[in-house]
Coordinates of C-alpha atoms in Angstrom, one line a residue:
X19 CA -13.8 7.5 9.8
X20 CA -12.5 4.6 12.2
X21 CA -10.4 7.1 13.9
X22 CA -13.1 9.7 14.6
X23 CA -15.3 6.8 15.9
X24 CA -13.0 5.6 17.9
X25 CA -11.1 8.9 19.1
X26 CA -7.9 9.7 18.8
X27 CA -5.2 11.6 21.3
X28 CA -2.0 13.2 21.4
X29 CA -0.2 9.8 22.8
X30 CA -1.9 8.0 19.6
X31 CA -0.1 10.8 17.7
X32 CA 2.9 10.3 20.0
X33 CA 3.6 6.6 19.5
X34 CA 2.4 7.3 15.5
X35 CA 5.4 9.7 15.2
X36 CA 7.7 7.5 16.7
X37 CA 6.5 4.1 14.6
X38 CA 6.9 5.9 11.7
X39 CA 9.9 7.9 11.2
X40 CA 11.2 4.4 12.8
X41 CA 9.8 2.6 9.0
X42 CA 11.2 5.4 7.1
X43 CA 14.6 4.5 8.5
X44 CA 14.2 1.2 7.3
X45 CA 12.3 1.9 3.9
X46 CA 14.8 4.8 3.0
X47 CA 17.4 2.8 1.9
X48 CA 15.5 -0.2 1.0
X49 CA 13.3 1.5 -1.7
X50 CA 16.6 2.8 -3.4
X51 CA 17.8 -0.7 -3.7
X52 CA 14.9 -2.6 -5.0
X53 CA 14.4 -0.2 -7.5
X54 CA 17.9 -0.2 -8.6
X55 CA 17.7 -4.1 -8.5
X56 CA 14.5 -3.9 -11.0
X57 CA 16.6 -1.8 -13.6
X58 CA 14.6 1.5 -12.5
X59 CA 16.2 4.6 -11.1
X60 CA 16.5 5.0 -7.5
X61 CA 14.4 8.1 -7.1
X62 CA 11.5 5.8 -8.6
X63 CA 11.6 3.9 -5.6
X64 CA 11.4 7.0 -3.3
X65 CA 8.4 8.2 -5.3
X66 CA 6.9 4.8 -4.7
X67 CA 7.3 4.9 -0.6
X68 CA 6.3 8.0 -0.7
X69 CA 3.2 8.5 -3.0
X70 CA 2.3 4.4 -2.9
X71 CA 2.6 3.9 1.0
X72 CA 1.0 7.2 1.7
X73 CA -2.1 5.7 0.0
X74 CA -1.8 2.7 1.0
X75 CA -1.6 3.0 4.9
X76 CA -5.0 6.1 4.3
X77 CA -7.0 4.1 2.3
X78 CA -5.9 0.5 3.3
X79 CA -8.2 -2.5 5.1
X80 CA -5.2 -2.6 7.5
X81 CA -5.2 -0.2 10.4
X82 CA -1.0 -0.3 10.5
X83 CA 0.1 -1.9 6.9
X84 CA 3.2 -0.1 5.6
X85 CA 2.7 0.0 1.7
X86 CA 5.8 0.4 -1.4
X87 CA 7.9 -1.3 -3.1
X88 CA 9.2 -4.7 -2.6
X89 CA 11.6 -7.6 -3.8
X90 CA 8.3 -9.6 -5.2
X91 CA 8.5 -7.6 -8.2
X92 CA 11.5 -7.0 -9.0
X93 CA 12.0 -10.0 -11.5
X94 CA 8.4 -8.7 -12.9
X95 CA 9.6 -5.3 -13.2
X96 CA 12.9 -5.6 -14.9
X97 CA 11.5 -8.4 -17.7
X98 CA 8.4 -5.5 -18.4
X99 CA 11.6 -2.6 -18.4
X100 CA 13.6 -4.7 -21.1
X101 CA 10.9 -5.5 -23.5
X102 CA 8.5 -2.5 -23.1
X103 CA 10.8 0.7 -21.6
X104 CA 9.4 2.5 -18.7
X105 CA 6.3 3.1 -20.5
X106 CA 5.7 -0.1 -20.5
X107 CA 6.1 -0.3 -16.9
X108 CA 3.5 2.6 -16.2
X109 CA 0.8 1.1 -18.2
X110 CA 1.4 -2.3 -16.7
X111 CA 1.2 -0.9 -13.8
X112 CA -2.1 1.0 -14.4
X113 CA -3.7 -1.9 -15.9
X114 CA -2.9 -3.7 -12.1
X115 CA -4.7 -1.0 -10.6
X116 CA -7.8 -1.3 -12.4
X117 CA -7.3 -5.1 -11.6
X118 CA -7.1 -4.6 -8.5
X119 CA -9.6 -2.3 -7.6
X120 CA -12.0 -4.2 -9.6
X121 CA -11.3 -7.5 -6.9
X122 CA -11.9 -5.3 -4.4
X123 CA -15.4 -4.2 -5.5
X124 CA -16.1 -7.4 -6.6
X125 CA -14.8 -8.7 -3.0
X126 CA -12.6 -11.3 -4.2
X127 CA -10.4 -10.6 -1.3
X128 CA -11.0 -13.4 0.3
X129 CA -10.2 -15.8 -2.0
X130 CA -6.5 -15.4 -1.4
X131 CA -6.5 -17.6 1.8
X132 CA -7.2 -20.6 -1.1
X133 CA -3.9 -20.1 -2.8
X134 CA -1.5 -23.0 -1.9
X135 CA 1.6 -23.0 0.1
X136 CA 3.3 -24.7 -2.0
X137 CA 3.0 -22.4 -4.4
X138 CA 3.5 -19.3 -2.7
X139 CA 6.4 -20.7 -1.3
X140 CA 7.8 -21.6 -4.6
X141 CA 7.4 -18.4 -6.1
X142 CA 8.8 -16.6 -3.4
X143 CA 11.9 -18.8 -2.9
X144 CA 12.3 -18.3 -6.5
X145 CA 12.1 -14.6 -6.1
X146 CA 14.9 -14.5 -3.9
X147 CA 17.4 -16.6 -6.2
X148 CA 16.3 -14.1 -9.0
X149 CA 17.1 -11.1 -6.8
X150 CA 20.4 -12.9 -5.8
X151 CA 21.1 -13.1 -9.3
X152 CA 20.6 -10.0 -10.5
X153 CA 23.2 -8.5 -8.1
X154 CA 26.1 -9.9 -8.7
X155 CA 27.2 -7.6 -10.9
X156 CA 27.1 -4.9 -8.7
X157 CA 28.4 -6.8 -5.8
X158 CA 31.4 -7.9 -7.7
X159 CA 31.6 -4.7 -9.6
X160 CA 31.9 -6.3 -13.1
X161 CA 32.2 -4.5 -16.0
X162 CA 28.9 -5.4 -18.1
X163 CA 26.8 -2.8 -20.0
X164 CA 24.2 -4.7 -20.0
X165 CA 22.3 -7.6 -18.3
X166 CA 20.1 -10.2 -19.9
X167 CA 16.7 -10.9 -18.2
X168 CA 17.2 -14.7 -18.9
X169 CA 18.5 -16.5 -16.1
X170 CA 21.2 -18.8 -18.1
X171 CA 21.9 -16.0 -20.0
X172 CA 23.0 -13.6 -16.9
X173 CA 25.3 -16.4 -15.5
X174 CA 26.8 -17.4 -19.0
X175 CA 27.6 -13.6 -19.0
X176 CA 28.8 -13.1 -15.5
X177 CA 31.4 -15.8 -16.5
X178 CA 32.4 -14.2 -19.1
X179 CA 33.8 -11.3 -17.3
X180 CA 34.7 -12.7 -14.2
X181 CA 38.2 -10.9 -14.9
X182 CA 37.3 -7.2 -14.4
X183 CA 35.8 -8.3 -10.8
X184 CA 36.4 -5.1 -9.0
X185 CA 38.1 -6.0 -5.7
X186 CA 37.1 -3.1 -3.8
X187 CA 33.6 -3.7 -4.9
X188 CA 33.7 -7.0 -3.9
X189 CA 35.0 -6.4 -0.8
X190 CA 32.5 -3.6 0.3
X191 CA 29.4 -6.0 -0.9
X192 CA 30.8 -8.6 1.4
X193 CA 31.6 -5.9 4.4
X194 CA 28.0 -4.6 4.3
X195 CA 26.7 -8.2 4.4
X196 CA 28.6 -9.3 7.4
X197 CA 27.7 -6.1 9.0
X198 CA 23.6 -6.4 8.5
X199 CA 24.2 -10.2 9.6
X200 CA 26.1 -8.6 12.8
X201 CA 23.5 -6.3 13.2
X202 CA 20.6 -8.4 12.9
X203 CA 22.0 -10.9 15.5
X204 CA 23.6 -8.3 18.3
X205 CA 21.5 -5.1 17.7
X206 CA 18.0 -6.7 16.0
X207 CA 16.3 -3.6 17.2
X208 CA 18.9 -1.4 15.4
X209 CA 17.7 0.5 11.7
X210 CA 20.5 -2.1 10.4
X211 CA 20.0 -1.4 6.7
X212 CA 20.9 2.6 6.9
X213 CA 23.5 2.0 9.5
X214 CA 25.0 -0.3 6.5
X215 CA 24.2 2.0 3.9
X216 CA 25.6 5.2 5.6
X217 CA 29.1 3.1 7.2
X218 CA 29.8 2.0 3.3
X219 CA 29.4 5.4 2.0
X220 CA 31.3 7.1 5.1
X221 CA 34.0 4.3 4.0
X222 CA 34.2 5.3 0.4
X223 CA 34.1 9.0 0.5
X224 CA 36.9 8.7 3.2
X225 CA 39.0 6.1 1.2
X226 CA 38.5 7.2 -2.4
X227 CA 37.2 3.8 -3.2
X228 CA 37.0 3.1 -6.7
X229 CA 33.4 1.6 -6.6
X230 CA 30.1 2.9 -8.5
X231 CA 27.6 5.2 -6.2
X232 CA 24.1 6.2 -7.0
X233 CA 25.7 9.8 -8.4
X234 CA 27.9 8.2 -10.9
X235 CA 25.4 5.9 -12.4
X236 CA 22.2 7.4 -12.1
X237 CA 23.0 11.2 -11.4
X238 CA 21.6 11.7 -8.3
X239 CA 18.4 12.0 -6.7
X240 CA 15.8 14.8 -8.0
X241 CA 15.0 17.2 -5.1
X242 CA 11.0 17.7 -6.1
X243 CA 8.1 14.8 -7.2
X244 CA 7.7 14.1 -10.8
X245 CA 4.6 15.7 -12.2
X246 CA 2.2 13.0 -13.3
X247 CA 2.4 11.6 -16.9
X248 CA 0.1 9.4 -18.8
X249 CA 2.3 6.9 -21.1
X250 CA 2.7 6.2 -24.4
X251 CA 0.6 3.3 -25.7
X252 CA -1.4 1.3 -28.6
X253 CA -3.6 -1.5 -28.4
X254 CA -1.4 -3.9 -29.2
X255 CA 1.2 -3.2 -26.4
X256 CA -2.1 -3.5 -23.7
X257 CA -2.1 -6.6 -24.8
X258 CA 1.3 -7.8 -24.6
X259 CA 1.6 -6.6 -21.3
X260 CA -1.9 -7.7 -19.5
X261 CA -0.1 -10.9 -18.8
X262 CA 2.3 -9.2 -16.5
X263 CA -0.8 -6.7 -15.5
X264 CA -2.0 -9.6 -13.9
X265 CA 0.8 -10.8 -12.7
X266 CA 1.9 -7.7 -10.9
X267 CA -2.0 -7.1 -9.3
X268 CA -1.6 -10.8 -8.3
X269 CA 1.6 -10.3 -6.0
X270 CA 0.4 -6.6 -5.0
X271 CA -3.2 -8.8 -3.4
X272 CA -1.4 -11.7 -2.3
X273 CA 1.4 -10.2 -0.5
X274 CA -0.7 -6.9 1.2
X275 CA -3.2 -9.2 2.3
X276 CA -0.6 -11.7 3.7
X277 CA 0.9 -9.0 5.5
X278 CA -2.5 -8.2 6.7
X279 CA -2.7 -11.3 8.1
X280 CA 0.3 -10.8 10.2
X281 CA -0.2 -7.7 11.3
X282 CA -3.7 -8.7 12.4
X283 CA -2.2 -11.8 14.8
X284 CA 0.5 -9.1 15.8
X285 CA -2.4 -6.9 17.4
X286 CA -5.3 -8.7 17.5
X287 CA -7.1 -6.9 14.8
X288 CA -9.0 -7.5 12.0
X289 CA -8.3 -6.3 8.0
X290 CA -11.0 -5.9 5.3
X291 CA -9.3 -7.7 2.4
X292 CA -11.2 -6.1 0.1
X293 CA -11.0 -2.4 0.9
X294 CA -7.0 -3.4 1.3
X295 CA -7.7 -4.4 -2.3
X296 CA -9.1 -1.4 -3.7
X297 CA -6.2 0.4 -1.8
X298 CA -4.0 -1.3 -3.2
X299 CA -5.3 -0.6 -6.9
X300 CA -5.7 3.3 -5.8
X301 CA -2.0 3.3 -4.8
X302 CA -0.7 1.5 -8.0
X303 CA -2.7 3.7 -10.2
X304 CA -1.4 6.6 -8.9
X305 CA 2.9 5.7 -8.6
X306 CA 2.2 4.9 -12.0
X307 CA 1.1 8.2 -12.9
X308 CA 4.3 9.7 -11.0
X309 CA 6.6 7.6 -12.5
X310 CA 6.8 4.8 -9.6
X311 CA 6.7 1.1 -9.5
X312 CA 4.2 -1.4 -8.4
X313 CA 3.7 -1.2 -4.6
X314 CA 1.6 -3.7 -2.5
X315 CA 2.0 -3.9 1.9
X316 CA 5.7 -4.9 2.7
X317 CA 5.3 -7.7 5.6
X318 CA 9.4 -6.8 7.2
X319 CA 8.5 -2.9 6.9
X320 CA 4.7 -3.7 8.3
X321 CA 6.0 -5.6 11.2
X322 CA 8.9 -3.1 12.1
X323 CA 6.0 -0.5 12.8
X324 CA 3.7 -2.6 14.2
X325 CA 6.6 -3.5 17.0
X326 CA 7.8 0.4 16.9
X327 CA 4.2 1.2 18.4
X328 CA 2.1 2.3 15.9
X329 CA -1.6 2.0 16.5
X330 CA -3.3 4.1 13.5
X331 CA -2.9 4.6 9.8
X332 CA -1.5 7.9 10.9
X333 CA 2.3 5.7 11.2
X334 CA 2.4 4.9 7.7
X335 CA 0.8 8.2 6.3
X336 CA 3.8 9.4 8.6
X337 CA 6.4 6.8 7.4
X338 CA 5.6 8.4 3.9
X339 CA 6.0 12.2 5.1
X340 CA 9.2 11.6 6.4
X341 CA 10.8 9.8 3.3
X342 CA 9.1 12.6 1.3
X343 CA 11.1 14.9 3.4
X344 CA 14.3 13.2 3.1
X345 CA 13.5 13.9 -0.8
X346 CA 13.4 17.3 -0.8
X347 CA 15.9 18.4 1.9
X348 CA 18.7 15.9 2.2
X349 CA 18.2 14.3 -1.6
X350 CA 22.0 15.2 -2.3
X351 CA 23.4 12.8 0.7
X352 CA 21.9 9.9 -1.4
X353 CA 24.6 10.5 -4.4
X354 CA 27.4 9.1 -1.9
X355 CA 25.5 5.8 -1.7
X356 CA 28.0 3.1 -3.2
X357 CA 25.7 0.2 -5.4
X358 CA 28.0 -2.4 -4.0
X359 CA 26.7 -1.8 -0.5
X360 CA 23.0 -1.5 -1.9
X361 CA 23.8 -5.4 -3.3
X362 CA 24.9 -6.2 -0.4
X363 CA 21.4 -5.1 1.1
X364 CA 19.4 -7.1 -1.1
X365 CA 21.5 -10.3 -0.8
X366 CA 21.0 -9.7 2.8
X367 CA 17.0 -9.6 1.5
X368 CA 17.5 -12.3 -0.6
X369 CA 18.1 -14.6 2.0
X370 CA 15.6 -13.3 4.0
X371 CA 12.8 -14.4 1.6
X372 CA 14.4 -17.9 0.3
X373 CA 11.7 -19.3 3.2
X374 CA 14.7 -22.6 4.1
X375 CA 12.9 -23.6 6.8
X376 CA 9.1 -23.3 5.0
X377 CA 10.8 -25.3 2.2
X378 CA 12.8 -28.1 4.2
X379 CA 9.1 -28.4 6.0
X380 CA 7.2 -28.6 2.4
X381 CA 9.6 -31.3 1.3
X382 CA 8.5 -33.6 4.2
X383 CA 4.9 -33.2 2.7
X384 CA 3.4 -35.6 0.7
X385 CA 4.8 -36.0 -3.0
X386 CA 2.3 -34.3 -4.8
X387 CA 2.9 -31.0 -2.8
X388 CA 6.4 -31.4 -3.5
X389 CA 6.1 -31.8 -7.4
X390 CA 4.2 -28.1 -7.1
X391 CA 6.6 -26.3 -5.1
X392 CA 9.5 -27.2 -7.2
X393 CA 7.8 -26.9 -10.0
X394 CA 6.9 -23.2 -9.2
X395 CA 10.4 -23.0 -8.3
X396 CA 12.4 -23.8 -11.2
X397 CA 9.7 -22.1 -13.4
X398 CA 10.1 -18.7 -11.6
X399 CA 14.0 -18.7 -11.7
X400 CA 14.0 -20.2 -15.2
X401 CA 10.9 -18.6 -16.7
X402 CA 8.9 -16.3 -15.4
X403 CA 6.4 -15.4 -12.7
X404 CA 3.2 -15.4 -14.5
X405 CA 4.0 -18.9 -15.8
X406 CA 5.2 -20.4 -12.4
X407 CA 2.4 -19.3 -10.5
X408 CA -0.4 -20.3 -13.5
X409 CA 1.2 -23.8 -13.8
X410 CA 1.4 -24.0 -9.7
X411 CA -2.3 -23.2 -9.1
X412 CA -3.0 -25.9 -12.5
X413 CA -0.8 -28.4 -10.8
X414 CA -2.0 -27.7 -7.4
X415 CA -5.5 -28.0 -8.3
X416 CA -5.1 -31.3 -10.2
X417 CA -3.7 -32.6 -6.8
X418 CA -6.5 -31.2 -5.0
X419 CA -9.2 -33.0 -7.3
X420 CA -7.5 -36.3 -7.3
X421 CA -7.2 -36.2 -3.6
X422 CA -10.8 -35.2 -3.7
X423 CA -11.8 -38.2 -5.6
X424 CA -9.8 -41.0 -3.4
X425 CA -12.1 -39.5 -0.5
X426 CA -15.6 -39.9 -2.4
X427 CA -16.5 -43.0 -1.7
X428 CA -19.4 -44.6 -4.4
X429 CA -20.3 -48.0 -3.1
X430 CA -22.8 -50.9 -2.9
X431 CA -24.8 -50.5 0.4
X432 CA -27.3 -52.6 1.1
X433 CA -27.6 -51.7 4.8
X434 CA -31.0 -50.8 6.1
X435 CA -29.7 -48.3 8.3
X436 CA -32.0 -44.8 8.5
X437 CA -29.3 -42.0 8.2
X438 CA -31.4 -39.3 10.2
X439 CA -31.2 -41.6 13.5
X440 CA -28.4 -41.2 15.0
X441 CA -28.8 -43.6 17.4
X442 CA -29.3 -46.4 14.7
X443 CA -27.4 -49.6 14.4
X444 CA -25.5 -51.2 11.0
X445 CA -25.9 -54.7 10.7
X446 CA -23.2 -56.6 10.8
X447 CA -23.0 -59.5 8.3
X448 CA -23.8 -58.3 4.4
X449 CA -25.8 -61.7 4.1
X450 CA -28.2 -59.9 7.2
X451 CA -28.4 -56.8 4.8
X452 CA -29.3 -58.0 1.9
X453 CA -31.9 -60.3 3.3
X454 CA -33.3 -57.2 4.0
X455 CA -34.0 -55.9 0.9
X456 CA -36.5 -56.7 -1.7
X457 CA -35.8 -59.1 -4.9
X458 CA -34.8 -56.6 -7.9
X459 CA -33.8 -53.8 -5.2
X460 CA -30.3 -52.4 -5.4
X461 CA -28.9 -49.8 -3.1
X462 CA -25.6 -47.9 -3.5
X463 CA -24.4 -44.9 -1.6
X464 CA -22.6 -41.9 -2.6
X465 CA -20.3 -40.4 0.2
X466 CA -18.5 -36.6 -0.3
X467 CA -18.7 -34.0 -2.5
X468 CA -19.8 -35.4 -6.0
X469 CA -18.2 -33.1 -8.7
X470 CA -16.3 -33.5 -12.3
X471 CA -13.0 -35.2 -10.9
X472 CA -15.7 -38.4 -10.2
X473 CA -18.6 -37.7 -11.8
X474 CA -17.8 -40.7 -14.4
X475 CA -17.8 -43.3 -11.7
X476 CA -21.6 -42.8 -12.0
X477 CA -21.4 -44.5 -15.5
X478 CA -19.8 -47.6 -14.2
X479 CA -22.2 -48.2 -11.6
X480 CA -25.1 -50.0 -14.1
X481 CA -22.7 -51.6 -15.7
X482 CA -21.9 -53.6 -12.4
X483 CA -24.8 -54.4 -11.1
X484 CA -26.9 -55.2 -14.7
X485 CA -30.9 -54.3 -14.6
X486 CA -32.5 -54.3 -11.2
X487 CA -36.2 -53.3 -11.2
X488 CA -35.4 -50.5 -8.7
X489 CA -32.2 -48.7 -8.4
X490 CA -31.8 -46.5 -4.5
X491 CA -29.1 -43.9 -4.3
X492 CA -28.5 -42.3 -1.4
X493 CA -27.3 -38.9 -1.3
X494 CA -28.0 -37.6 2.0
X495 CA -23.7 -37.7 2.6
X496 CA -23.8 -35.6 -0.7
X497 CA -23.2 -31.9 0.5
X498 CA -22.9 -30.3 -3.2
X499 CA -22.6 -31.0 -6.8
X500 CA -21.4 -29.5 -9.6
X501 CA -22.8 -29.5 -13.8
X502 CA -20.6 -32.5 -14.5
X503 CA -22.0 -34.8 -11.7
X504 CA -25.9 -33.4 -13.1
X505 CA -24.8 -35.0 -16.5
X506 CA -23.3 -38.0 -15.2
X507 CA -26.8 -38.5 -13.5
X508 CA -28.9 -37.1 -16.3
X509 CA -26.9 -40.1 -18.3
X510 CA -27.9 -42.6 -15.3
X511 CA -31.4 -41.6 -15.5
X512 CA -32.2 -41.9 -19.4
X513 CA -30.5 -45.4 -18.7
X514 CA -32.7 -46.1 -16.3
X515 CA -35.3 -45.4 -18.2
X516 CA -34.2 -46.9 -21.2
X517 CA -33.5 -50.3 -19.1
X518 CA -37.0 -49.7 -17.5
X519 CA -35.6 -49.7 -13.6
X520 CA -37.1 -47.2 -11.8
X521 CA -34.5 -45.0 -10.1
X522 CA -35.0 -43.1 -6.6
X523 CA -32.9 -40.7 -4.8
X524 CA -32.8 -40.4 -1.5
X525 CA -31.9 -38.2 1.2
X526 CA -30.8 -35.1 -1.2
X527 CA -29.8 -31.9 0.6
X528 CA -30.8 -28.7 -0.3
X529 CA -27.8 -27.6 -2.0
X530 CA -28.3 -31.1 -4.7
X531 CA -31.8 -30.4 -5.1
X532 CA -31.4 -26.7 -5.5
X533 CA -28.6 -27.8 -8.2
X534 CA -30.8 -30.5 -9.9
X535 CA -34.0 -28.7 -10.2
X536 CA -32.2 -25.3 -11.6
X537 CA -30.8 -28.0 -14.2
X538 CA -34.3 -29.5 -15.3
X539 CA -33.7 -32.9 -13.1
X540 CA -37.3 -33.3 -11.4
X541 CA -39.0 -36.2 -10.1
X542 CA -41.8 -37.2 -12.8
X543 CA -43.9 -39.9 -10.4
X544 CA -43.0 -42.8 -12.8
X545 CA -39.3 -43.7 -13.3
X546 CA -37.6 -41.0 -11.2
X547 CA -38.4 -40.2 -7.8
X548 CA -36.9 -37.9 -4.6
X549 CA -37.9 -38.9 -1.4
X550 CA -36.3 -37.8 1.9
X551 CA -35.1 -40.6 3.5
X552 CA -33.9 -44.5 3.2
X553 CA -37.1 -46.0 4.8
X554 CA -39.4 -44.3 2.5
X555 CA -37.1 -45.3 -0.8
X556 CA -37.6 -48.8 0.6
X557 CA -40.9 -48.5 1.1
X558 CA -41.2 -47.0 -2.7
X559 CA -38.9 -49.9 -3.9
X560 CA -41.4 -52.7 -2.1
X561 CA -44.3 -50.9 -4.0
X562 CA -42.5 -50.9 -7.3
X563 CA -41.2 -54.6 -7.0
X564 CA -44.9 -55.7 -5.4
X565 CA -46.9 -53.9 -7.8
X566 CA -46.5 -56.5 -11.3
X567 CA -47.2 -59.3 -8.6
X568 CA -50.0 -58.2 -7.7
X569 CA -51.3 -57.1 -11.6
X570 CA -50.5 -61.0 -12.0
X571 CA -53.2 -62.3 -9.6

């Protein structure tokens, strides 16, 4: 619809072409490797690019978002592939769709820009030594049937059979790497990963080197789509694997709409996070069905066509035409590909997402946000995902709260300052203030946000200054509170009125009053009163304390 609004021409087409054949030079390769990397065949990752990204880029919030798979899953992927088969993968994968569209409808989008760096960081630097794990095997050509999914357990095996490296292996792994580095720093604009790919297989099919290819392990690459499936399932397995639904909708939201946001401040446009969301969800619901993997918006691949010219969707739905091309016309070429040069790749990607720089950064921040990055860290590479990122967001929020706290400030203030004036002045000497006020008139103010994390410093305040016959709080520096600060004060008033003090709050904004009166907390004329401002809750207080005088006489 955008593009019929806006119009579209044969140099959109043009530059569309261009940007993405220019992606599916770069995803070709990529997508065989992460899928080999998550214990999946390589031909799963082509049906991902290719079914995934079409969806993706059509559907999607982001006018030139690339969509497939990437290295964030491929921990999640091959933990869900060892304990549940691939069947467990598709209906994991299903269940992240419905996830994931729900979000969208429910517009939840936007609460991703609230997820902490720290965390994001930690997962994702965690990511990359799990991914650098998982292919030494291949890059060293060891002879292992099979790999754990625990961390410890992979290395103590790896060790094991460190004597049947393979040294030509070994020595391809390493050449491809040092070409992509050469690559990336001479020729940046060059489709470095398939000019790796197709050297190291020109090298072995010349040389006769004695190395695993994608032929020998996997049997090649089908030449035709898989006709969609629905898997095999019971209740009790949709239950064992929501944990890692969620965990897989969670990367596919955060990192599409992250790249979202980069491709936005590459061209100055705007996404709608939660169409990309239902997108998303559309796209994962459907690889699934194919026999694919998770996809979500690949940031590298998103910013390689944004700089290759793309200016539509029309790129990515192109980027996916192409690779399906490759598929059915030059599937065969993909048998040559040796797995030690597709390890290679992903160290290469590996690196690429260890985030050094974010992380020597982070650990210049203050302690607390250190604790949850390496926290999420060593969970990730020692756990798992889902339990890294639940325990990051826990400790991250904890941090928030007590920060949060430190800055509400719940104090004495006998100052007869009006807060609505502006141009008022504090007076200076405390002795000055309280002369001010009344006998049997106490004043305290409440400054910030006044929610659980220091609801219970309400409590204490009584107990410090003992039974005055009227009690002011001002609340006017009180933007919101929450169900726990409306119980701390429901306690403060049946104290009140149990210690006969008369207690009156001023100043409450509409989003406290709102709050209060949906709760039951209303003014009742006798020992609770709202008034709008300081002067008139010291006039109130001078009536109050004047009042039994005056009966006297």
């Amino acid at each position: 619809m955008t593009l019929l609004r806006q119009g579209y021409g044969p140099d959109d087409l043009r530059h569309d072409l261009l940007a993405g054949l220019t992606v599916a030079i770069v995803a070709l390769p990529l997508s065989m490797a992460l899928a080999i990397a998550s214990g999946a065949s390589p031909a799963s990752g082509l049906t991902t690019a290719i079914v995934a990204g079409l969806l993706i880029s059509a559907l999607g919030g982001s006018r030139v978002q690339i969509g497939g798979p990437t290295a964030a899953f491929i921990p999640v992927i091959f933990n869900i592939i060892d304990q549940h088969g691939y069947d467990g993968l598709v209906l994991a994968t299903l269940m992240a769709g419905a996830i994931l569209i729900v979000a969208g409808v429910m517009r939840l989008g936007t609460l991703v820009k609230y997820m902490p760096q720290p965390v994001i960081t930690g997962f994702t630097a965690g990511i990359a030594v799990s991914i650098f794990t998982s292919q030494i095997k291949d890059a060293l050509g060891l002879d292992i049937e099979r790999l754990p999914a625990d961390f410890f357990e992979r290395w103590q095996v790896y060790f094991q059979h460190l004597g049947s490296i393979n040294p030509a292996a070994a020595v391809l792994a390493f050449g491809t790497l040092v070409l992509l580095v050469a690559l990336r720093r001479y020729r940046p604009r060059w489709p470095a990963f398939l000019i790796a790919v197709v050297a190291a297989s020109v090298v072995v099919l010349a040389s006769g080197l004695p190395v695993d290819t994608i032929a020998s392990r996997f049997g090649g690459i089908p030449t035709e789509l898989p006709v969609p499936h629905w898997p095999q399932f019971d209740l009790a397995m949709v239950r064992a694997l929501l944990p890692s639904a969620f965990t897989i909708a969670f990367l596919a939201g955060v990192e599409s709409l992250l790249s979202a946001v980069v491709a936005d401040g590459m061209t100055g446009g705007r996404h709608r996070s939660n169409g990309e969301l239902v997108a998303q969800g559309i796209a994962n619901t459907a690889s699934a069905l194919v026999g694919g993997l998770p996809a979500t918006g690949a940031i590298v691949r998103t910013a390689t066509n944004v700089r290759a010219g793309a200016r539509t969707p029309v790129a990515g739905v192109a980027h996916a035409l192409f690779i399906l091309a490759f598929v059915l016309l030059a599937a065969p070429l993909a048998d040559y590909v040796p797995l030690p040069a597709m390890a290679g790749l992903l160290l290469m990607v590996a690196w690429n997402m260890s985030e050094t720089e974010r992380i020597r950064q982070l650990m210049r921040a203050p302690v607390g946000d250190r604790v949850v990055l390496l926290t999420t860290f060593a969970l990730t590479v020692m756990f798992d995902l889902t339990l890294a990122v639940e325990v990051g967001v826990v400790l991250a929020a904890f941090l928030f709260m007590h920060r949060m706290s430190d800055v509400v400030a719940l104090e004495s203030d006998v100052g007869l300052i009006d807060e609505d004036r502006e141009d008022a002045e504090e007076p200076t000497a405390e002795s000055d203030q309280r002369a001010g006020l009344p006998d049997g008139v106490e004043v305290y103010r409440v400054s910030g946000p006044l929610f659980f994390a220091v609801a219970n410093r309400i409590d204490d305040v009584l107990r410090a200054i003992g039974t005055p016959r009227v009690f002011i709080l001002r609340l006017r520096r009180v933007p919101l509170i929450d169900a726990s600060a409306v119980t701390a004060l429901e306690n403060l008033i049946e104290r009140c009125r149990r210690d006969g003090i008369c207690l009156v709050f001023s100043g409450l904004q509409p989003q406290p009053r709102d709050v209060l009166r949906r709760m039951g907390i209303v003014p009742d004329g006798a020992d609770l009163h709202f008034v709008d401002d300081f002067p008139a809750a010291l006039a109130l207080a001078r009536k109050v304390v004047e009042a039994p005088a005056a009966a006297a006489r």
